[in-house]
PDB file of C-alpha atoms and ligand atoms in Angstrom:
ATOM      1  CA  MET D   3      -0.124  -0.122  -0.365  1.00  0.00           C
ATOM      2  CA  LYS D   4       1.589   3.426  -0.836  1.00  0.00           C
ATOM      3  CA  LYS D   5       2.484   5.252   2.299  1.00  0.00           C
ATOM      4  CA  LEU D   6       0.632   8.740   3.137  1.00  0.00           C
ATOM      5  CA  VAL D   7       2.810  11.647   4.982  1.00  0.00           C
ATOM      6  CA  ALA D   8       0.255  14.198   6.233  1.00  0.00           C
ATOM      7  CA  GLY D   9       1.142  17.684   7.941  1.00  0.00           C
ATOM      8  CA  ASN D  10      -0.699  18.940  10.343  1.00  0.00           C
ATOM      9  CA  TRP D  11      -0.003  23.077  10.554  1.00  0.00           C
ATOM     10  CA  LYS D  12      -2.469  23.639  13.030  1.00  0.00           C
ATOM     11  CA  MET D  13      -2.566  27.265  14.008  1.00  0.00           C
ATOM     12  CA  HIS D  14       0.972  27.799  12.241  1.00  0.00           C
ATOM     13  CA  GLY D  15       0.961  29.244   9.323  1.00  0.00           C
ATOM     14  CA  VAL D  16       0.627  33.313   7.173  1.00  0.00           C
ATOM     15  CA  ALA D  17       1.395  34.436   4.030  1.00  0.00           C
ATOM     16  CA  SER D  18       5.468  34.258   4.386  1.00  0.00           C
ATOM     17  CA  ASP D  19       5.376  30.605   5.237  1.00  0.00           C
ATOM     18  CA  LEU D  20       3.876  29.629   1.636  1.00  0.00           C
ATOM     19  CA  ALA D  21       7.403  29.779   0.576  1.00  0.00           C
ATOM     20  CA  GLU D  22       8.013  26.219   2.972  1.00  0.00           C
ATOM     21  CA  VAL D  23       4.736  24.519   1.407  1.00  0.00           C
ATOM     22  CA  LYS D  24       6.418  25.391  -2.006  1.00  0.00           C
ATOM     23  CA  ALA D  25       9.543  24.005  -0.802  1.00  0.00           C
ATOM     24  CA  ILE D  26       7.385  21.006   0.433  1.00  0.00           C
ATOM     25  CA  ALA D  27       5.571  20.364  -2.591  1.00  0.00           C
ATOM     26  CA  ASP D  28       8.158  20.794  -4.892  1.00  0.00           C
ATOM     27  CA  ALA D  29      11.069  18.419  -3.207  1.00  0.00           C
ATOM     28  CA  SER D  30       7.882  16.177  -2.726  1.00  0.00           C
ATOM     29  CA  ARG D  31       7.783  15.457  -6.689  1.00  0.00           C
ATOM     30  CA  GLU D  32      11.058  13.139  -6.106  1.00  0.00           C
ATOM     31  CA  TYR D  33       9.008  10.868  -4.034  1.00  0.00           C
ATOM     32  CA  ARG D  34       6.157   9.393  -6.617  1.00  0.00           C
ATOM     33  CA  GLY D  35       5.791   6.302  -4.487  1.00  0.00           C
ATOM     34  CA  VAL D  36       4.853   8.374  -1.531  1.00  0.00           C
ATOM     35  CA  ASP D  37       1.305  10.597  -0.940  1.00  0.00           C
ATOM     36  CA  VAL D  38       2.237  13.991   0.752  1.00  0.00           C
ATOM     37  CA  ALA D  39      -0.342  16.345   1.789  1.00  0.00           C
ATOM     38  CA  LEU D  40      -0.626  19.505   3.779  1.00  0.00           C
ATOM     39  CA  CYS D  41      -3.181  20.687   6.222  1.00  0.00           C
ATOM     40  CA  VAL D  42      -2.880  23.802   6.797  1.00  0.00           C
ATOM     41  CA  PRO D  43      -4.887  26.995   8.249  1.00  0.00           C
ATOM     42  CA  ALA D  44      -8.203  27.053   6.666  1.00  0.00           C
ATOM     43  CA  ILE D  45      -7.502  30.832   5.939  1.00  0.00           C
ATOM     44  CA  LEU D  46      -3.914  29.715   4.047  1.00  0.00           C
ATOM     45  CA  ILE D  47      -5.868  26.687   2.144  1.00  0.00           C
ATOM     46  CA  GLU D  48      -6.666  29.021  -1.363  1.00  0.00           C
ATOM     47  CA  ARG D  49      -3.462  30.690  -1.352  1.00  0.00           C
ATOM     48  CA  ALA D  50      -1.475  27.562  -0.313  1.00  0.00           C
ATOM     49  CA  THR D  51      -3.574  25.892  -3.894  1.00  0.00           C
ATOM     50  CA  ARG D  52      -2.652  28.918  -5.983  1.00  0.00           C
ATOM     51  CA  ALA D  53       0.971  27.950  -5.070  1.00  0.00           C
ATOM     52  CA  VAL D  54       1.027  24.995  -5.373  1.00  0.00           C
ATOM     53  CA  PRO D  55      -1.249  23.707  -8.461  1.00  0.00           C
ATOM     54  CA  GLY D  56      -1.935  19.722  -8.145  1.00  0.00           C
ATOM     55  CA  PHE D  57      -0.750  19.241  -4.828  1.00  0.00           C
ATOM     56  CA  PRO D  58      -2.853  18.508  -2.196  1.00  0.00           C
ATOM     57  CA  ILE D  59      -3.907  21.016   1.040  1.00  0.00           C
ATOM     58  CA  GLY D  60      -6.234  20.309   3.224  1.00  0.00           C
ATOM     59  CA  GLY D  61      -8.231  21.344   5.993  1.00  0.00           C
ATOM     60  CA  GLN D  62      -8.098  20.567   9.422  1.00  0.00           C
ATOM     61  CA  ASP D  63     -11.777  20.299  10.390  1.00  0.00           C
ATOM     62  CA  VAL D  64     -14.824  20.513   8.860  1.00  0.00           C
ATOM     63  CA  HIS D  65     -18.516  20.744   9.712  1.00  0.00           C
ATOM     64  CA  PHE D  66     -20.722  18.261   9.399  1.00  0.00           C
ATOM     65  CA  ALA D  67     -23.890  20.477   8.198  1.00  0.00           C
ATOM     66  CA  GLU D  68     -23.456  21.422   4.482  1.00  0.00           C
ATOM     67  CA  LYS D  69     -24.696  25.069   5.396  1.00  0.00           C
ATOM     68  CA  GLY D  70     -26.462  27.219   7.666  1.00  0.00           C
ATOM     69  CA  ALA D  71     -25.937  29.233  11.060  1.00  0.00           C
ATOM     70  CA  HIS D  72     -22.744  27.805  12.461  1.00  0.00           C
ATOM     71  CA  THR D  73     -20.886  31.237  12.868  1.00  0.00           C
ATOM     72  CA  GLY D  74     -17.239  30.275  12.422  1.00  0.00           C
ATOM     73  CA  CYS D  75     -17.358  26.775  10.824  1.00  0.00           C
ATOM     74  CA  ILE D  76     -16.480  25.774   7.676  1.00  0.00           C
ATOM     75  CA  SER D  77     -18.504  23.072   5.204  1.00  0.00           C
ATOM     76  CA  ALA D  78     -16.924  20.396   3.094  1.00  0.00           C
ATOM     77  CA  ARG D  79     -17.989  22.471   0.140  1.00  0.00           C
ATOM     78  CA  MET D  80     -16.070  25.474   1.524  1.00  0.00           C
ATOM     79  CA  LEU D  81     -12.935  23.356   1.667  1.00  0.00           C
ATOM     80  CA  LEU D  82     -13.192  22.081  -1.902  1.00  0.00           C
ATOM     81  CA  ASP D  83     -14.196  25.838  -2.856  1.00  0.00           C
ATOM     82  CA  ALA D  84     -10.940  26.731  -1.427  1.00  0.00           C
ATOM     83  CA  GLY D  85      -9.152  23.907  -3.518  1.00  0.00           C
ATOM     84  CA  ALA D  86      -8.824  21.683  -0.635  1.00  0.00           C
ATOM     85  CA  THR D  87      -8.818  17.791  -1.488  1.00  0.00           C
ATOM     86  CA  LEU D  88      -8.516  16.648   1.787  1.00  0.00           C
ATOM     87  CA  THR D  89      -9.620  17.446   5.765  1.00  0.00           C
ATOM     88  CA  ILE D  90      -8.544  15.621   9.382  1.00  0.00           C
ATOM     89  CA  VAL D  91     -11.466  15.192  11.969  1.00  0.00           C
ATOM     90  CA  GLY D  92     -11.683  14.092  14.877  1.00  0.00           C
ATOM     91  CA  HIS D  93      -7.966  15.457  16.133  1.00  0.00           C
ATOM     92  CA  SER D  94      -7.280  14.981  19.775  1.00  0.00           C
ATOM     93  CA  GLU D  95      -6.809  18.475  20.123  1.00  0.00           C
ATOM     94  CA  ARG D  96     -10.638  19.750  19.152  1.00  0.00           C
ATOM     95  CA  ARG D  97     -11.591  16.452  21.012  1.00  0.00           C
ATOM     96  CA  GLU D  98     -10.270  18.273  23.889  1.00  0.00           C
ATOM     97  CA  ALA D  99     -10.862  21.559  23.397  1.00  0.00           C
ATOM     98  CA  GLN D 100     -14.346  21.870  21.471  1.00  0.00           C
ATOM     99  CA  ARG D 101     -15.351  18.595  22.951  1.00  0.00           C
ATOM    100  CA  GLU D 102     -16.252  16.769  19.749  1.00  0.00           C
ATOM    101  CA  SER D 103     -17.845  13.438  20.211  1.00  0.00           C
ATOM    102  CA  ASP D 104     -17.394  10.615  18.142  1.00  0.00           C
ATOM    103  CA  GLU D 105     -20.859  10.443  16.604  1.00  0.00           C
ATOM    104  CA  GLU D 106     -19.616  14.607  15.562  1.00  0.00           C
ATOM    105  CA  VAL D 107     -16.604  13.108  14.155  1.00  0.00           C
ATOM    106  CA  LYS D 108     -18.402  10.534  12.455  1.00  0.00           C
ATOM    107  CA  ALA D 109     -20.904  12.907  11.159  1.00  0.00           C
ATOM    108  CA  LYS D 110     -17.870  14.908   9.815  1.00  0.00           C
ATOM    109  CA  ALA D 111     -16.305  12.365   8.042  1.00  0.00           C
ATOM    110  CA  GLU D 112     -19.740  11.190   6.279  1.00  0.00           C
ATOM    111  CA  ALA D 113     -20.127  14.819   4.856  1.00  0.00           C
ATOM    112  CA  ALA D 114     -16.437  15.176   4.050  1.00  0.00           C
ATOM    113  CA  LEU D 115     -16.482  12.013   2.194  1.00  0.00           C
ATOM    114  CA  ASN D 116     -20.240  12.438   0.609  1.00  0.00           C
ATOM    115  CA  ALA D 117     -18.719  15.621  -0.608  1.00  0.00           C
ATOM    116  CA  GLY D 118     -15.542  14.496  -2.310  1.00  0.00           C
ATOM    117  CA  LEU D 119     -12.939  14.829  -0.092  1.00  0.00           C
ATOM    118  CA  ALA D 120     -10.436  12.488   1.652  1.00  0.00           C
ATOM    119  CA  VAL D 121     -10.780  12.162   5.414  1.00  0.00           C
ATOM    120  CA  ILE D 122      -7.918  12.111   8.108  1.00  0.00           C
ATOM    121  CA  LEU D 123      -9.960  10.524  10.892  1.00  0.00           C
ATOM    122  CA  CYS D 124      -8.200  10.774  14.113  1.00  0.00           C
ATOM    123  CA  VAL D 125      -8.259   8.546  17.247  1.00  0.00           C
ATOM    124  CA  GLY D 126      -5.856   8.038  20.121  1.00  0.00           C
ATOM    125  CA  GLU D 127      -5.849   7.355  24.277  1.00  0.00           C
ATOM    126  CA  SER D 128      -4.635   9.665  26.991  1.00  0.00           C
ATOM    127  CA  ASP D 129      -1.730   9.098  29.617  1.00  0.00           C
ATOM    128  CA  SER D 130      -4.312   8.087  32.029  1.00  0.00           C
ATOM    129  CA  ASP D 131      -5.819   5.488  29.652  1.00  0.00           C
ATOM    130  CA  ARG D 132      -2.618   4.042  28.405  1.00  0.00           C
ATOM    131  CA  GLY D 133      -1.395   4.241  32.243  1.00  0.00           C
ATOM    132  CA  SER D 134      -4.516   2.362  33.254  1.00  0.00           C
ATOM    133  CA  GLY D 135      -4.208  -0.489  30.571  1.00  0.00           C
ATOM    134  CA  ARG D 136      -6.958   0.187  28.737  1.00  0.00           C
ATOM    135  CA  ALA D 137      -5.457   2.415  25.813  1.00  0.00           C
ATOM    136  CA  LEU D 138      -6.589  -0.838  23.440  1.00  0.00           C
ATOM    137  CA  GLU D 139      -9.808  -0.396  24.519  1.00  0.00           C
ATOM    138  CA  VAL D 140     -10.936   3.537  24.330  1.00  0.00           C
ATOM    139  CA  VAL D 141      -9.440   3.744  21.035  1.00  0.00           C
ATOM    140  CA  ASP D 142     -11.141   0.762  19.843  1.00  0.00           C
ATOM    141  CA  ARG D 143     -14.405   2.092  21.475  1.00  0.00           C
ATOM    142  CA  GLN D 144     -13.571   5.204  19.464  1.00  0.00           C
ATOM    143  CA  ALA D 145     -13.063   3.623  16.220  1.00  0.00           C
ATOM    144  CA  GLU D 146     -16.061   1.742  16.726  1.00  0.00           C
ATOM    145  CA  ARG D 147     -18.276   5.020  17.042  1.00  0.00           C
ATOM    146  CA  SER D 148     -16.339   7.750  14.324  1.00  0.00           C
ATOM    147  CA  LEU D 149     -16.315   5.295  11.635  1.00  0.00           C
ATOM    148  CA  PRO D 150     -17.950   6.451   8.690  1.00  0.00           C
ATOM    149  CA  ASP D 151     -20.567   3.861   7.855  1.00  0.00           C
ATOM    150  CA  ALA D 152     -19.197   3.052   4.359  1.00  0.00           C
ATOM    151  CA  ALA D 153     -15.596   2.871   3.639  1.00  0.00           C
ATOM    152  CA  THR D 154     -14.058   4.352   1.028  1.00  0.00           C
ATOM    153  CA  GLY D 155     -10.288   4.779  -0.979  1.00  0.00           C
ATOM    154  CA  GLN D 156     -10.305   8.356   0.213  1.00  0.00           C
ATOM    155  CA  LEU D 157     -10.514   7.308   4.302  1.00  0.00           C
ATOM    156  CA  ALA D 158      -7.434   6.900   6.507  1.00  0.00           C
ATOM    157  CA  VAL D 159      -7.403   6.625   9.982  1.00  0.00           C
ATOM    158  CA  ALA D 160      -4.893   8.186  12.317  1.00  0.00           C
ATOM    159  CA  TYR D 161      -3.485   6.895  15.414  1.00  0.00           C
ATOM    160  CA  GLU D 162      -2.378   9.497  17.825  1.00  0.00           C
ATOM    161  CA  PRO D 163      -1.674   9.003  21.450  1.00  0.00           C
ATOM    162  CA  ILE D 164      -2.583  11.992  22.943  1.00  0.00           C
ATOM    163  CA  TRP D 165       0.631  12.384  25.404  1.00  0.00           C
ATOM    164  CA  ALA D 166       2.885  11.427  22.614  1.00  0.00           C
ATOM    165  CA  ILE D 167       1.800  14.811  20.188  1.00  0.00           C
ATOM    166  CA  GLY D 168       3.941  17.775  20.445  1.00  0.00           C
ATOM    167  CA  THR D 169       5.505  15.675  23.490  1.00  0.00           C
ATOM    168  CA  GLY D 170       8.864  14.055  21.918  1.00  0.00           C
ATOM    169  CA  LYS D 171       7.906  10.784  23.910  1.00  0.00           C
ATOM    170  CA  ILE D 172       6.009   7.697  21.460  1.00  0.00           C
ATOM    171  CA  PRO D 173       5.183   4.620  22.249  1.00  0.00           C
ATOM    172  CA  THR D 174       7.253   1.167  21.491  1.00  0.00           C
ATOM    173  CA  LEU D 175       7.245   0.006  18.491  1.00  0.00           C
ATOM    174  CA  GLU D 176       5.222  -2.811  19.888  1.00  0.00           C
ATOM    175  CA  GLN D 177       2.986  -1.073  21.381  1.00  0.00           C
ATOM    176  CA  ILE D 178       2.171   0.729  17.910  1.00  0.00           C
ATOM    177  CA  ALA D 179       2.091  -2.561  16.114  1.00  0.00           C
ATOM    178  CA  GLU D 180      -0.327  -3.837  18.747  1.00  0.00           C
ATOM    179  CA  MET D 181      -2.660  -0.775  18.407  1.00  0.00           C
ATOM    180  CA  HIS D 182      -2.232  -0.549  14.242  1.00  0.00           C
ATOM    181  CA  ALA D 183      -3.682  -4.303  14.303  1.00  0.00           C
ATOM    182  CA  ALA D 184      -6.240  -3.427  16.416  1.00  0.00           C
ATOM    183  CA  LEU D 185      -7.163  -1.197  14.463  1.00  0.00           C
ATOM    184  CA  ARG D 186      -6.830  -3.058  11.196  1.00  0.00           C
ATOM    185  CA  GLN D 187      -9.661  -5.485  13.072  1.00  0.00           C
ATOM    186  CA  ARG D 188     -11.818  -3.002  13.551  1.00  0.00           C
ATOM    187  CA  LEU D 189     -11.734  -1.660   9.777  1.00  0.00           C
ATOM    188  CA  ILE D 190     -12.366  -5.012   8.393  1.00  0.00           C
ATOM    189  CA  ALA D 191     -15.095  -5.784  11.280  1.00  0.00           C
ATOM    190  CA  ALA D 192     -16.677  -2.490   9.664  1.00  0.00           C
ATOM    191  CA  TYR D 193     -15.597  -2.948   5.863  1.00  0.00           C
ATOM    192  CA  ALA D 194     -14.807  -6.424   5.391  1.00  0.00           C
ATOM    193  CA  ASP D 195     -12.059  -6.661   2.802  1.00  0.00           C
ATOM    194  CA  ALA D 196     -12.411  -2.751   2.048  1.00  0.00           C
ATOM    195  CA  GLY D 197     -10.837  -2.142   5.900  1.00  0.00           C
ATOM    196  CA  ARG D 198      -7.552  -4.014   4.642  1.00  0.00           C
ATOM    197  CA  GLU D 199      -7.404  -1.295   2.000  1.00  0.00           C
ATOM    198  CA  VAL D 200      -7.259   1.739   4.611  1.00  0.00           C
ATOM    199  CA  ARG D 201      -4.560   3.629   5.572  1.00  0.00           C
ATOM    200  CA  ILE D 202      -3.927   3.394   8.939  1.00  0.00           C
ATOM    201  CA  LEU D 203      -1.125   6.296   9.764  1.00  0.00           C
ATOM    202  CA  TYR D 204       0.893   6.963  13.268  1.00  0.00           C
ATOM    203  CA  GLY D 205       1.106  10.270  14.478  1.00  0.00           C
ATOM    204  CA  GLY D 206       2.997  11.756  17.602  1.00  0.00           C
ATOM    205  CA  SER D 207       6.208  13.332  17.641  1.00  0.00           C
ATOM    206  CA  VAL D 208       7.235  11.598  14.322  1.00  0.00           C
ATOM    207  CA  LYS D 209      10.610  13.219  13.402  1.00  0.00           C
ATOM    208  CA  PRO D 210      13.337  12.286  10.670  1.00  0.00           C
ATOM    209  CA  SER D 211      15.047   9.990  13.691  1.00  0.00           C
ATOM    210  CA  ASN D 212      12.369   7.654  14.390  1.00  0.00           C
ATOM    211  CA  ALA D 213      10.394   7.704  11.203  1.00  0.00           C
ATOM    212  CA  ALA D 214      12.009   4.947   9.441  1.00  0.00           C
ATOM    213  CA  GLU D 215      11.613   2.966  12.519  1.00  0.00           C
ATOM    214  CA  ILE D 216       8.036   3.218  12.487  1.00  0.00           C
ATOM    215  CA  PHE D 217       7.210   2.991   9.175  1.00  0.00           C
ATOM    216  CA  ALA D 218       8.640  -0.538   8.962  1.00  0.00           C
ATOM    217  CA  VAL D 219       5.945  -1.795  11.653  1.00  0.00           C
ATOM    218  CA  PRO D 220       3.234  -3.260  10.082  1.00  0.00           C
ATOM    219  CA  ASN D 221      -0.311  -1.969   9.280  1.00  0.00           C
ATOM    220  CA  VAL D 222       1.598   1.687   9.477  1.00  0.00           C
ATOM    221  CA  ASP D 223       0.919   3.082   6.593  1.00  0.00           C
ATOM    222  CA  GLY D 224       2.037   6.576   6.998  1.00  0.00           C
ATOM    223  CA  ALA D 225       1.978   9.420   9.407  1.00  0.00           C
ATOM    224  CA  LEU D 226       0.422  12.299  10.304  1.00  0.00           C
ATOM    225  CA  VAL D 227       3.280  15.244  11.232  1.00  0.00           C
ATOM    226  CA  GLY D 228       2.701  18.277  13.021  1.00  0.00           C
ATOM    227  CA  GLY D 229       5.741  19.912  14.645  1.00  0.00           C
ATOM    228  CA  ALA D 230       8.113  18.156  12.036  1.00  0.00           C
ATOM    229  CA  SER D 231       5.413  19.577   9.524  1.00  0.00           C
ATOM    230  CA  LEU D 232       6.745  22.758   9.594  1.00  0.00           C
ATOM    231  CA  LYS D 233       9.533  23.036   7.632  1.00  0.00           C
ATOM    232  CA  ALA D 234      10.891  21.546   4.563  1.00  0.00           C
ATOM    233  CA  ALA D 235      14.113  20.751   6.418  1.00  0.00           C
ATOM    234  CA  ASP D 236      12.520  18.716   9.206  1.00  0.00           C
ATOM    235  CA  PHE D 237       9.499  16.987   6.505  1.00  0.00           C
ATOM    236  CA  MET D 238      11.386  15.988   3.814  1.00  0.00           C
ATOM    237  CA  PRO D 239      13.364  13.407   5.599  1.00  0.00           C
ATOM    238  CA  ILE D 240      10.241  11.885   6.636  1.00  0.00           C
ATOM    239  CA  VAL D 241       8.710  11.857   3.353  1.00  0.00           C
ATOM    240  CA  ALA D 242      12.266  10.246   2.270  1.00  0.00           C
ATOM    241  CA  ALA D 243      11.748   7.581   5.132  1.00  0.00           C
ATOM    242  CA  ALA D 244       7.970   6.675   3.941  1.00  0.00           C
ATOM    243  CA  ALA D 245       9.780   6.243   0.010  1.00  0.00           C
ATOM    244  CA  ALA D 246      12.654   3.750   1.437  1.00  0.00           C
ATOM    245  CA  SER D 247      10.140   1.776   3.823  1.00  0.00           C
ATOM    246  CA  LYS D 248       9.151  -1.625   2.169  1.00  0.00           C
ATOM    247  CA  VAL D 249       5.608  -0.990   0.699  1.00  0.00           C
ATOM    248  CA  GLU D 250       3.480  -3.957   1.574  1.00  0.00           C
ATOM    249  CA  GLY D 251       0.099  -5.133  -0.311  1.00  0.00           C
ATOM    250  CA  SER D 252      -3.506  -4.854   1.068  1.00  0.00           C
ATOM    251  CA  HIS D 253      -3.137  -6.049   4.531  1.00  0.00           C
ATOM    252  CA  GLU D 254      -3.994  -9.115   5.858  1.00  0.00           C
ATOM    253  CA  ALA D 255      -6.604  -9.854   8.950  1.00  0.00           C
ATOM    254  CA  ALA D 256      -4.251  -9.220  12.431  1.00  0.00           C
TER     255      ALA D 256
HETATM  256  C1  PEP H 146      -0.846  15.626  15.767  1.00  0.00           C
HETATM  257  O1  PEP H 146      -1.124  17.299  16.382  1.00  0.00           O
HETATM  258  O2  PEP H 146      -0.776  15.515  14.773  1.00  0.00           O
HETATM  259  C2  PEP H 146       0.759  15.767  15.723  1.00  0.00           C
HETATM  260  C3  PEP H 146       1.245  14.342  15.377  1.00  0.00           C
HETATM  261  O3  PEP H 146       1.683  16.944  16.071  1.00  0.00           O
HETATM  262  P1  PEP H 146       3.344  16.127  16.929  1.00  0.00           P
HETATM  263  O4  PEP H 146       3.934  15.667  15.402  1.00  0.00           O
HETATM  264  O5  PEP H 146       4.031  17.478  16.993  1.00  0.00           O
HETATM  265  O6  PEP H 146       3.426  15.327  17.972  1.00  0.00           O
END
């Protein structure tokens, strides 16, 4: 399966950072075997797509409604209209700060997929879930409740342990393998054979120094990268590690 390396710029980036978007898009052309994308702040999407035509630019959230009285929110149609081809949904920073429920995340994923956007749907456990031995149970329940009803080739799931985001800490490779295998099982339970084709990304403190070992873990089909996606100098070695990693076929049942 072709790997996907997506950057999440969060609330970083103004017009002067479009040079970095361009540097990443240009350098990504050398890695045809990897899908690369950048999810930038909504207000930068249109300018980014004009700066790098054909390079996938995404949003970081989408509303589940088509339109209406939702001050400050952005619909799937608006993202498409600005030139976006994908969006993140259910990032833990939104689940936490905006109190987004699994049901809301599912509705957002379905709205985006139905409109024609690719979706990266995030799940992940807290530090205390991991500490109390409940990580697998918590993430599986989150996935079960937030996965859209129908799988399409446009869906990816990102496993992002909350305690690993922006902290420099990552789970052991065994913990990543265990969680990704469980997510694969959940995807197969939800979508039968089509569940083998859904990419499962790892996210949380991915850096040039740890990317290769993470990409070698079974069922890791790419990465969602925060801090290290802001600069081409940090991001491109991660893309290169994805390109150098073994390309697995569709996944066997875990
Ligand atoms: C993220 O927030 O999606 C993320 C993975 O952040 P970082 O890479 O900075 O840990």
